[in-house]
Coordinates of C-alpha atoms in Angstrom, one line a residue:
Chain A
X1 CA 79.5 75.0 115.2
X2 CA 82.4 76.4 113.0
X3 CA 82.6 80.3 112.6
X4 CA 86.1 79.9 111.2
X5 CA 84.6 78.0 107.9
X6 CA 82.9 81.4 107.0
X7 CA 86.4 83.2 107.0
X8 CA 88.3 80.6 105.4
X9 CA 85.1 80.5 102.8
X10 CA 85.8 84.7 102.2
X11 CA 89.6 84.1 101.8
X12 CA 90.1 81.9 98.6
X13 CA 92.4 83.8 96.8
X14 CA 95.1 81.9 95.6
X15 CA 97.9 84.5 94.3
X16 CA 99.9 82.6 91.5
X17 CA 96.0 82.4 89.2
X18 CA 96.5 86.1 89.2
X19 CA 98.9 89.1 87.7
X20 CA 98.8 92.6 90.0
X21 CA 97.2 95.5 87.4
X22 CA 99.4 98.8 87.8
X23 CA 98.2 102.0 87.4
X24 CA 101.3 104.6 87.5
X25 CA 103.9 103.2 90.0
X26 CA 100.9 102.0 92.0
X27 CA 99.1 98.9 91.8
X28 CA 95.6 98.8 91.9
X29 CA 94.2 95.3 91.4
X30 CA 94.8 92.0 90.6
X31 CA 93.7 90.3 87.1
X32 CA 92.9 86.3 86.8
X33 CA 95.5 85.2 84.1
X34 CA 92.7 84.4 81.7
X35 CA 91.2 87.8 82.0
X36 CA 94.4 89.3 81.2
X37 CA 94.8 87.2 78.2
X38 CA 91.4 89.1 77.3
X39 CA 92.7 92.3 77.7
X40 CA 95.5 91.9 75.3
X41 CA 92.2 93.1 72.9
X42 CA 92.8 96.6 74.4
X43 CA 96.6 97.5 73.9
X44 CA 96.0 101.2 73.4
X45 CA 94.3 101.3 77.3
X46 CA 96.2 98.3 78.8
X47 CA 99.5 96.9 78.5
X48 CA 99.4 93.0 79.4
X49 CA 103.1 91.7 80.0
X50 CA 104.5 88.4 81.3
X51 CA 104.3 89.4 85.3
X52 CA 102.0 92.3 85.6
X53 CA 99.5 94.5 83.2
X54 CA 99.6 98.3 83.0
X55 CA 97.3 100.9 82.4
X56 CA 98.6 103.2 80.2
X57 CA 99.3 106.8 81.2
X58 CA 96.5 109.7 80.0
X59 CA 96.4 113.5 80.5
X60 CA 94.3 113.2 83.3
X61 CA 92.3 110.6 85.9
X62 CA 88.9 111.7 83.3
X63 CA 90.7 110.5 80.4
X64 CA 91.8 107.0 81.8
X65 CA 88.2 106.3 83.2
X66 CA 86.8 107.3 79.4
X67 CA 89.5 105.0 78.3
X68 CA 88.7 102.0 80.5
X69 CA 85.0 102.5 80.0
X70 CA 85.6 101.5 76.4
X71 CA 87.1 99.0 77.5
X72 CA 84.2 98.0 80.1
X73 CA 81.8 98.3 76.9
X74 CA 83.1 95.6 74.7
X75 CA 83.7 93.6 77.9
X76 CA 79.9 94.1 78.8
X77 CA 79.1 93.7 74.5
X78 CA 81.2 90.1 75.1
X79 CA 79.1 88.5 77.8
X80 CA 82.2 88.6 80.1
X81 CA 80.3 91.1 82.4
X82 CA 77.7 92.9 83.0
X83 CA 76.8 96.7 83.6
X84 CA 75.8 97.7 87.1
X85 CA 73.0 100.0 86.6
X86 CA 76.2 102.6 85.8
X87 CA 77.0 103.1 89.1
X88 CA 81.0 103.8 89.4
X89 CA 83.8 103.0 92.1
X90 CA 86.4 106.1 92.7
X91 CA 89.9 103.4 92.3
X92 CA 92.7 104.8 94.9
X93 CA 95.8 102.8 95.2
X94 CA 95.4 102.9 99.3
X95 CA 92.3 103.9 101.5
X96 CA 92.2 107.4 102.2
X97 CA 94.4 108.7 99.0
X98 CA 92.7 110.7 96.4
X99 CA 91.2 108.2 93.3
X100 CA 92.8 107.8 90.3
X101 CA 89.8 107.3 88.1
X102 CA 86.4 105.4 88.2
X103 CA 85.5 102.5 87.5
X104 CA 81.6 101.1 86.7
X105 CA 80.8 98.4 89.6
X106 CA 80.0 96.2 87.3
X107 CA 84.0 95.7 86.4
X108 CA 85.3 95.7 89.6
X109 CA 85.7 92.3 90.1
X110 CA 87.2 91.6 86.6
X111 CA 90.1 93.6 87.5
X112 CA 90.4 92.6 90.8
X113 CA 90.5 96.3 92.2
X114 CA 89.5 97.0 95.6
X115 CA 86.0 97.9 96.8
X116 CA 84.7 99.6 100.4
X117 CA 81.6 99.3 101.9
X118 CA 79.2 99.9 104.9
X119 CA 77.8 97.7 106.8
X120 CA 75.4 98.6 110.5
X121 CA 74.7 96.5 113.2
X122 CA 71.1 97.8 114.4
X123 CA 70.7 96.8 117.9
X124 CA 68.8 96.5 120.8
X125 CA 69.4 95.6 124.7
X126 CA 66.1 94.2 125.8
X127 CA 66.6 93.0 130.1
X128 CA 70.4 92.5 129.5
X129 CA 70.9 90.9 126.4
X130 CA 71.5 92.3 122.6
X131 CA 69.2 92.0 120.0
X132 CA 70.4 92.3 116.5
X133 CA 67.9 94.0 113.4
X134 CA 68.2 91.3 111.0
X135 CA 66.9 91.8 107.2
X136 CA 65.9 89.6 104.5
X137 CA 67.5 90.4 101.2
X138 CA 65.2 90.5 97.7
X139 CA 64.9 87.0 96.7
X140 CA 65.3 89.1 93.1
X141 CA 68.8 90.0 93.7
X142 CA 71.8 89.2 92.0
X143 CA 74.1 88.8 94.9
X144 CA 72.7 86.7 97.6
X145 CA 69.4 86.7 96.8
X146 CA 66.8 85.9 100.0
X147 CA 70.0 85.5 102.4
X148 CA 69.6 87.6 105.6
X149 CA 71.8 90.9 106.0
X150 CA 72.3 93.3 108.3
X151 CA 70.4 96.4 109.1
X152 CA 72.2 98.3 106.7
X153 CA 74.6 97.3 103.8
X154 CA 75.7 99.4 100.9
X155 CA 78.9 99.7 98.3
X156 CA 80.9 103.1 98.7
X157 CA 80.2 104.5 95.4
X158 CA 83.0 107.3 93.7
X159 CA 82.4 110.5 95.4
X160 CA 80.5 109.6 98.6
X161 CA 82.9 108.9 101.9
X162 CA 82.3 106.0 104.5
X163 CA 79.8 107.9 106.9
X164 CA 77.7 109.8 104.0
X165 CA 77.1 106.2 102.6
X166 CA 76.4 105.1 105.8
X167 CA 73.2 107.8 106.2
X168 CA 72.4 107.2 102.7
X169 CA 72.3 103.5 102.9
X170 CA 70.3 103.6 106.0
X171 CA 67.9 106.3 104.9
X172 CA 67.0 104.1 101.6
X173 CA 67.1 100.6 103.4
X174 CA 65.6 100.8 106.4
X175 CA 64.4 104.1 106.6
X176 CA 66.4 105.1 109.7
X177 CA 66.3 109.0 110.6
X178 CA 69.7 111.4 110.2
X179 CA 68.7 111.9 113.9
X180 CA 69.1 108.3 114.6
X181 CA 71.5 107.6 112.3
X182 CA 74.1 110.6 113.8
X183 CA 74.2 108.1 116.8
X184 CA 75.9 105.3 115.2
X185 CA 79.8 104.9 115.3
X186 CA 82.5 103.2 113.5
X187 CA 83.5 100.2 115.3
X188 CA 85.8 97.6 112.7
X189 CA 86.5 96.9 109.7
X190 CA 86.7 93.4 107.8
X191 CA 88.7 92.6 104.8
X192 CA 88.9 89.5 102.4
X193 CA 89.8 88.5 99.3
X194 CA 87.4 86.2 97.2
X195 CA 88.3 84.8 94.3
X196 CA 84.5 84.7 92.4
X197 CA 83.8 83.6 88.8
X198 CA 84.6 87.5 87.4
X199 CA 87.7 87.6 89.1
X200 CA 88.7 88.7 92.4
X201 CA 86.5 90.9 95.1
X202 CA 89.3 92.3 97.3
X203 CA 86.7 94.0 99.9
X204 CA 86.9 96.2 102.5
X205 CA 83.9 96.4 104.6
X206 CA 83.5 99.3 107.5
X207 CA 81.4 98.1 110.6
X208 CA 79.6 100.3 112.6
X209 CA 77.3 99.8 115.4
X210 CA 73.6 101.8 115.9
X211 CA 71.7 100.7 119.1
X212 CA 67.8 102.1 118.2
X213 CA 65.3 103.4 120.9
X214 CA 62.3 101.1 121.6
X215 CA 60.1 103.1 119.7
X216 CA 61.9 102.8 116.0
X217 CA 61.3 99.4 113.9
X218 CA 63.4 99.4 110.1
X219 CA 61.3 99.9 107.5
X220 CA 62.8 99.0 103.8
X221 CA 62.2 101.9 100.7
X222 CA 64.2 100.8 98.0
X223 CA 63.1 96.7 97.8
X224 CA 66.6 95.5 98.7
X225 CA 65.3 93.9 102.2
X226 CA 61.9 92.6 102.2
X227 CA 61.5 91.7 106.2
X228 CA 63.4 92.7 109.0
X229 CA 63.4 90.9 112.3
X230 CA 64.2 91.2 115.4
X231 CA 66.7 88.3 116.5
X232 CA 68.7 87.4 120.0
X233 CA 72.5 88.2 119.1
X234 CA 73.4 84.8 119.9
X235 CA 70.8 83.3 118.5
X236 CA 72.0 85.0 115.1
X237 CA 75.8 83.7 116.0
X238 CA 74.7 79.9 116.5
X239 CA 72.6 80.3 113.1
X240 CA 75.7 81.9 112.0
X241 CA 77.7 78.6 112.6
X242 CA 75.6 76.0 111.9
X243 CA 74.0 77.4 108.7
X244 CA 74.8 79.5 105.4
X245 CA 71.7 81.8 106.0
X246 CA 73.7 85.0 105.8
X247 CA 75.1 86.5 103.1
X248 CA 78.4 85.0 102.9
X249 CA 80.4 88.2 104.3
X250 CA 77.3 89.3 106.6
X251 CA 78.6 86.1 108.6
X252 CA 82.2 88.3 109.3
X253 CA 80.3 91.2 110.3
X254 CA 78.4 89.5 112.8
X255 CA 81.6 87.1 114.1
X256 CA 83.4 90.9 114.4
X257 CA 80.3 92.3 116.3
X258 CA 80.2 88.9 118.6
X259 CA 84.0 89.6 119.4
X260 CA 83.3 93.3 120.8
X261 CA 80.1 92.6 122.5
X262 CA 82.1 89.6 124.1
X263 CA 79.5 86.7 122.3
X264 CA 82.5 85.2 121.4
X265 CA 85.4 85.5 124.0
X266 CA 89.0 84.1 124.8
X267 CA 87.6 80.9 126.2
X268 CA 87.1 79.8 122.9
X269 CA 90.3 78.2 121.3
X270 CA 89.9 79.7 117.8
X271 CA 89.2 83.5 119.5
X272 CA 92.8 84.8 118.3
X273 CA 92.2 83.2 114.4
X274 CA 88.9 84.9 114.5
X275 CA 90.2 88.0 115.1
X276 CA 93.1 88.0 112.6
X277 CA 91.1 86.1 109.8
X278 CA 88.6 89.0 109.9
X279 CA 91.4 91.3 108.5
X280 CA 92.6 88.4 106.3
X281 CA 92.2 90.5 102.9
X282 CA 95.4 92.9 104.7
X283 CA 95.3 96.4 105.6
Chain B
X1 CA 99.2 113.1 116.7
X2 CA 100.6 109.7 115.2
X3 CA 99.2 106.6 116.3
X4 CA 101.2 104.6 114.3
X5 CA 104.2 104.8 115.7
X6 CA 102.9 103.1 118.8
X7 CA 102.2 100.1 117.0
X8 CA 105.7 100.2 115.0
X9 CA 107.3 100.4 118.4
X10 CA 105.7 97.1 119.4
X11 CA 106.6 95.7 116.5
X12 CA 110.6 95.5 116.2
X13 CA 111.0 91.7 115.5
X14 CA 113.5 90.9 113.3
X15 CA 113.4 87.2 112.1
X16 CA 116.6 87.3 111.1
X17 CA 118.1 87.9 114.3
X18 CA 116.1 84.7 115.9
X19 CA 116.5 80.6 115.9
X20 CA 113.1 79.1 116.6
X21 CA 112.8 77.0 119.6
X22 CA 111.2 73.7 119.2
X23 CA 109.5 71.3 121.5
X24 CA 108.7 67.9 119.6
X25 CA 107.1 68.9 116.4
X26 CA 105.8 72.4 117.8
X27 CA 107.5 75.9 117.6
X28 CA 107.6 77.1 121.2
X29 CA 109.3 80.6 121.3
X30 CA 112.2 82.0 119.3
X31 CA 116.1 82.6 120.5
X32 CA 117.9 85.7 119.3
X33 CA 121.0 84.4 118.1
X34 CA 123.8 85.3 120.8
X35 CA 121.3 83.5 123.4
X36 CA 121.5 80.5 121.6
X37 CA 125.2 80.4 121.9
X38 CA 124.6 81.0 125.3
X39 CA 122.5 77.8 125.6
X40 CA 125.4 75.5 124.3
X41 CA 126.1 75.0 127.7
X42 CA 122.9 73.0 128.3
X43 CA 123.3 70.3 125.9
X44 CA 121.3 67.9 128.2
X45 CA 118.3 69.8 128.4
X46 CA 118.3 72.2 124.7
X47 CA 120.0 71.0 121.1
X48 CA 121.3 74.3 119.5
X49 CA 121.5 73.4 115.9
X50 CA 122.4 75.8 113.2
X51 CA 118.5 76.4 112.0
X52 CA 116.8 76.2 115.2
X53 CA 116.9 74.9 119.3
X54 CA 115.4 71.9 120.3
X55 CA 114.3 71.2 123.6
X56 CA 115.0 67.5 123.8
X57 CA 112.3 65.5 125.0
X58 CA 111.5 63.6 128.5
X59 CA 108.9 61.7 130.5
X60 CA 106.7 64.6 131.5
X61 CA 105.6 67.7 131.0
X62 CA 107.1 68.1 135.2
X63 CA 110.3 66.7 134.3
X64 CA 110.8 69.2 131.3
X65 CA 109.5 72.3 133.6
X66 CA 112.4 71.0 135.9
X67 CA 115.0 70.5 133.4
X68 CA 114.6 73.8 131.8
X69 CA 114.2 75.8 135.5
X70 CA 117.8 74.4 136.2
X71 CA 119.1 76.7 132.8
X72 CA 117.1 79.3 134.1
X73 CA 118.9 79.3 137.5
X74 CA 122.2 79.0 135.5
X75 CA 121.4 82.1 134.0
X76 CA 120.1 84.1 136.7
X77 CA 123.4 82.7 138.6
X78 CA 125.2 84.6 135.4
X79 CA 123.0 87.6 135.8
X80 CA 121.8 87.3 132.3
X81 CA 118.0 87.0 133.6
X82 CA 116.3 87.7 136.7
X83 CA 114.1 85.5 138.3
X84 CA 110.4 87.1 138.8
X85 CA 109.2 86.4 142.3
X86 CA 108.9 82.7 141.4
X87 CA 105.7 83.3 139.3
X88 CA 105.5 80.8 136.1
X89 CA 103.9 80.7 133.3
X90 CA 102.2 78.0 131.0
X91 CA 103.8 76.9 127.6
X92 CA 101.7 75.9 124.9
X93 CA 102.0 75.9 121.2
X94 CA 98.7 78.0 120.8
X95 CA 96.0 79.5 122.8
X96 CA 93.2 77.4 124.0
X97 CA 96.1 73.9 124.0
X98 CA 97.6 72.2 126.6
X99 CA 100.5 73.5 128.5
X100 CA 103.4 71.6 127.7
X101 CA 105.5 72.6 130.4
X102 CA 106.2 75.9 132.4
X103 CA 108.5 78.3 132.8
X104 CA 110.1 81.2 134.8
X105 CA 108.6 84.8 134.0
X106 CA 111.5 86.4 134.2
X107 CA 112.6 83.6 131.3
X108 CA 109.7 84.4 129.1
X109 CA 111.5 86.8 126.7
X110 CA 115.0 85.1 126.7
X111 CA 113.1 81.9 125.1
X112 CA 110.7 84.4 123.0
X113 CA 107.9 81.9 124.2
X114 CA 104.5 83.6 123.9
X115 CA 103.0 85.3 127.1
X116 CA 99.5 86.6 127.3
X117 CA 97.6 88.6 129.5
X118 CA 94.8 90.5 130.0
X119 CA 93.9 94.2 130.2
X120 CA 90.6 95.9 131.2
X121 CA 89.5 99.2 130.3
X122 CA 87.4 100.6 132.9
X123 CA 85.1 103.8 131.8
X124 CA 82.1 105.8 132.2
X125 CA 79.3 107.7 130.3
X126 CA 78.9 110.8 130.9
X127 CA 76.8 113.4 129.2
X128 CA 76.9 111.5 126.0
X129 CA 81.2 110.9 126.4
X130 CA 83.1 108.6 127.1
X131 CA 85.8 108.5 129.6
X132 CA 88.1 106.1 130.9
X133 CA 90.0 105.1 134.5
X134 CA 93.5 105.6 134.0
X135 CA 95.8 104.7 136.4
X136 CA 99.5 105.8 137.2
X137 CA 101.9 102.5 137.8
X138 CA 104.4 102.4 140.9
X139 CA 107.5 103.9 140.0
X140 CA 109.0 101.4 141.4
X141 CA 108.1 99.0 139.3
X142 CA 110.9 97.2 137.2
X143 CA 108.8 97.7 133.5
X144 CA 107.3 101.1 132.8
X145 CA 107.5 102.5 136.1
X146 CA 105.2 105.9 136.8
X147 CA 103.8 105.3 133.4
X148 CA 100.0 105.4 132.9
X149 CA 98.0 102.4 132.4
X150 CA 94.3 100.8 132.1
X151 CA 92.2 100.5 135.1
X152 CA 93.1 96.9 135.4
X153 CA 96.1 94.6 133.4
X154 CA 98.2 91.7 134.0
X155 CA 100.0 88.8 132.8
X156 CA 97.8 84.8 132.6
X157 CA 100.2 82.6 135.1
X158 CA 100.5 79.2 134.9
X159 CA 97.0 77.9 135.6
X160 CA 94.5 80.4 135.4
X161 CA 92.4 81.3 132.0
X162 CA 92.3 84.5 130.9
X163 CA 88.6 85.6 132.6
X164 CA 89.8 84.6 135.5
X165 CA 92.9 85.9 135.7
X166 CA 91.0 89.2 134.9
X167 CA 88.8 88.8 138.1
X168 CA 92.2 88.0 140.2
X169 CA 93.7 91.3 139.0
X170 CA 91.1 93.2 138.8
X171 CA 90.4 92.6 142.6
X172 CA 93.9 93.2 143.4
X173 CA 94.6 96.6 141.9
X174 CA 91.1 97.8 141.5
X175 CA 89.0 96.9 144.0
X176 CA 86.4 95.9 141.8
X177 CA 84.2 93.5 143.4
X178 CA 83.1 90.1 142.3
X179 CA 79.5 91.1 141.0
X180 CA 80.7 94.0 139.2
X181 CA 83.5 92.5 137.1
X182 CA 80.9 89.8 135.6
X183 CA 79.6 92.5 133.8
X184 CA 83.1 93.3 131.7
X185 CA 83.4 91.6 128.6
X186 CA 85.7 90.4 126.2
X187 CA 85.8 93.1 123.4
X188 CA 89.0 92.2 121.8
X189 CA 92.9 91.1 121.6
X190 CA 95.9 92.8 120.4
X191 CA 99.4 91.0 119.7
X192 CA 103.0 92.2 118.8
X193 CA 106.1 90.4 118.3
X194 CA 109.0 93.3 120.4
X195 CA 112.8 92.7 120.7
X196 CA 113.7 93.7 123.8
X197 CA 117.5 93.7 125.7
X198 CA 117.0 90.1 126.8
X199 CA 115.3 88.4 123.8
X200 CA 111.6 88.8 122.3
X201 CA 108.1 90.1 123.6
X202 CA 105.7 87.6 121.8
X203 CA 102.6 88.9 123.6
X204 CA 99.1 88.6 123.0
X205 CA 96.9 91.1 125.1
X206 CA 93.2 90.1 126.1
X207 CA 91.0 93.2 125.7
X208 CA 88.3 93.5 128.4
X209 CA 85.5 96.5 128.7
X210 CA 84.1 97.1 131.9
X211 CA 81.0 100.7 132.0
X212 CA 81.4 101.2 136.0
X213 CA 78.9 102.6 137.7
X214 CA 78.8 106.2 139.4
X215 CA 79.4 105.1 142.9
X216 CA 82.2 103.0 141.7
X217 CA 86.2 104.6 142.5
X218 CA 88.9 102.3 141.9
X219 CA 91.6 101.5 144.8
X220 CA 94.8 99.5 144.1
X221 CA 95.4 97.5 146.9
X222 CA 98.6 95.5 145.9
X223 CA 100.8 98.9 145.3
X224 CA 101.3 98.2 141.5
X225 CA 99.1 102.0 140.5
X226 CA 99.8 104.6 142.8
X227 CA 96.5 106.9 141.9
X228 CA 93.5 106.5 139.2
X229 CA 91.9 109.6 137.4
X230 CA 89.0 109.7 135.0
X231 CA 90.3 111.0 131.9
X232 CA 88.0 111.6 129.1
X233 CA 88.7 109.1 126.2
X234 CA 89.4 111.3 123.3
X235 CA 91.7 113.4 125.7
X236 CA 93.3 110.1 126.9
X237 CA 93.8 109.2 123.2
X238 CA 95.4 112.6 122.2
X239 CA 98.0 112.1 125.0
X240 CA 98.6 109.0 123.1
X241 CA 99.0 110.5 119.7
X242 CA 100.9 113.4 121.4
X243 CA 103.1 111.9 123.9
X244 CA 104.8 108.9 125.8
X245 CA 103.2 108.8 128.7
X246 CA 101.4 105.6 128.5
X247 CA 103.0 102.1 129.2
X248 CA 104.2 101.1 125.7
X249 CA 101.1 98.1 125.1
X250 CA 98.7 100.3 126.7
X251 CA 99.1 102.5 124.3
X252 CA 97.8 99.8 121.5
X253 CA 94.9 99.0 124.0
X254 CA 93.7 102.7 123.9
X255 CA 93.7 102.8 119.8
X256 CA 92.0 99.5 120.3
X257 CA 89.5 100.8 122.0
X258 CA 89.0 104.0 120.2
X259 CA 88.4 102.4 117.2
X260 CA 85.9 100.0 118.9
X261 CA 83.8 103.0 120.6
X262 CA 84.2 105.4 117.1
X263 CA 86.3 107.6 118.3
X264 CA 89.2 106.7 115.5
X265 CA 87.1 106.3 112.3
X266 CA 87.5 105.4 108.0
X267 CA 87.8 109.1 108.1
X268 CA 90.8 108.7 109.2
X269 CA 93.2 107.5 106.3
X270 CA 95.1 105.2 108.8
X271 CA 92.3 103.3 110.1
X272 CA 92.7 100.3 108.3
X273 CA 96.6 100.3 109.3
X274 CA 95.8 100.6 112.6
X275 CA 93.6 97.7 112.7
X276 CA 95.7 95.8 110.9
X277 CA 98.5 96.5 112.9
X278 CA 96.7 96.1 116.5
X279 CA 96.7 92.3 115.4
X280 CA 100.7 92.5 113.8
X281 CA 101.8 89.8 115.9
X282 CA 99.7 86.9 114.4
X283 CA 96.9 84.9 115.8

């Protein structure tokens, strides 16, 4: 069994195939050499040099994310990638800072910026040991399709904070009440960065942890999941080692939760590379 | 309230001030400069070279440990370490391999060898909180005396793993018996890399959560923690933001463990900092 695999399989990002993209004296992604060698199309929006690109100044953070959705559209008009059902990213050079325009998901990768999102461990203790809610993704999906997830995943989408995603998220993919919900609390976070044909997804996923009452079984609204099951926590670590079942980052998220709930403990040699390689992708 | 300043605290290494110290092909620890002068002397048992110290090589692991316990009596006769109470520990290159050889405690930071150890945070539900036993060290004690500390901590000696060195401490300054400490569980590690006056801290700290039960009260019986209290958590953790109180790794524990039961969450722009930085010292 190798839980390592999955981290060193999240963390493929090999710096010198990529220049950093600057935004003000910030920098706010990182752009595959051939993509910038696209964007040399655009110099009115984007300055490509020799060791970094630059997006060029506007009167305000409105202006830049009209300017770059131009930019987006002949992208998306190209073939080099797609739309995501317009749903936008709020771009901040550092967690927790204001953005500085948005971005349309479906370009997130292409210029390597970062992205946050949610994930929730549903569980249960049943005589003494943990159960975790396991779901079955759409087999219709782009990402992943038919992998198993967790209870609750969803991208942090401009505007919406960490916890209002969460109740969101779990409200539309597995029905869970704001009653229930209000009981679940941050736990981790796991970062990586994954080189992927667009470019580069330089993630940051927040963890939190929801143990449900007996009485409450996930029920999917919005066709993401199509089965959720109930599954012994270790059970769903020993699948997580010896098989590529989960989603490829749903296999951090459940290494992270096997740490804290001592699944996986000191014993084992590779504890202390767990724990850092979860927070590969930096702080 | 800053919590990072804790974790910049345990984190003053300056490479630049530091030889590594080899043993065959493996980096053991690392030598702050001026000690590796000192260890010229010992040209039979360490090679100080201009780039790094090598611990030349002999027939055993024994015959190493006894070789390099005749410089530590050298420089305890010099008063430049003191020996601790004859308790060793185990060298290895990483967790989870094979000792190489042993060494002195009181040596441990003069050679910058990695020590680890293990610290349990005892706590209670109660009306929907949490809080946590906190206990008040001995001021007598040569480190951190009359500072607070968790329930249970202490160094892995030469020998025991980490678990049970946990139910060895937790015995001797808790009381907790042998049926209830099976029920802690590994949660966690943190690690830091600290210059202190006689070399380097390069420790790695085994987190351990332990719910006790309502007829549980903790009593040291080896004189290390002169009185435990029940402190609610979040108070517990704005006496860390707010003051000094705590032992100077304890401190990291507490954050540790506030971010692991949601009481430190992505609201809180350095979140991802501070789980970063819990883990600064490497894996």
């Amino acid at each position: 069994m190798s839980l390592l695999r999955h981290i060193h399989a999240c963390n493929t990002y090999r710096p010198e195939r990529f220049l950093p993209l600057y935004f003000g004296g910030e920098r706010v992604g990182y752009v595959r050499r051939d993509n910038a060698e696209v964007l040399r199309r655009f110099p009115r929006v984007i300055e490509v040099g020799a060791d970094a690109l630059r997006i060029l100044p506007r009167d305000d953070g409105a202006a830049v994310t009209t300017a770059l959705d131009g930019v987006v559209e002949a992208l998306v008009a190209d073939g080099l990638i797609s739309k995501w059902r317009d749903e936008v990213f709020a771009i901040t050079p550092r967690w927790g800072e204001p953005p500085l325009f948005t971005l349309d998901r479906g370009a997130v990768s292409f210029f390597g910026v970062r992205a946050y999102g949610v994930h929730l461990n549903g569980y249960r203790r049943i005589r003494d040991r943990t159960w975790l809610w396991i779901g079955r993704r759409n087999p219709v999906k782009v990402v992943a399709p038919g992998k198993l997830d967790n209870m609750v995943a969803g991208g942090i989408g401009g505007g919406l904070g960490a916890l209002a995603t969460l109740v969101k998220e779990a409200g539309e993919e597995a029905s869970v009440p704001a009653s229930l919900i209000a009981k679940a609390h941050a736990a981790s976070a796991v970062t990586y960065k994954m080189e992927v044909p667009q470019g580069l997804r330089d993630d940051v996923l927040f963890v939190y942890d929801l143990e449900t009452p007996d009485d409450f079984v996930p029920r999917n609204t919005d066709g993401e999941i199509v089965e959720f099951m109930l599954v012994e926590a270790r059970e769903a670590l020993a699948r997580v080692g010896d098989t590529d079942d989960f989603k490829f980052n749903v296999n951090l998220i459940l290494i992270d939760f096997a740490i804290r709930h001592g699944l996986v403990t000191p014993e084992q040699p590779e504890f202390l590379q767990l724990l850092a390689g979860l927070r590969a992708g930096g702080p």
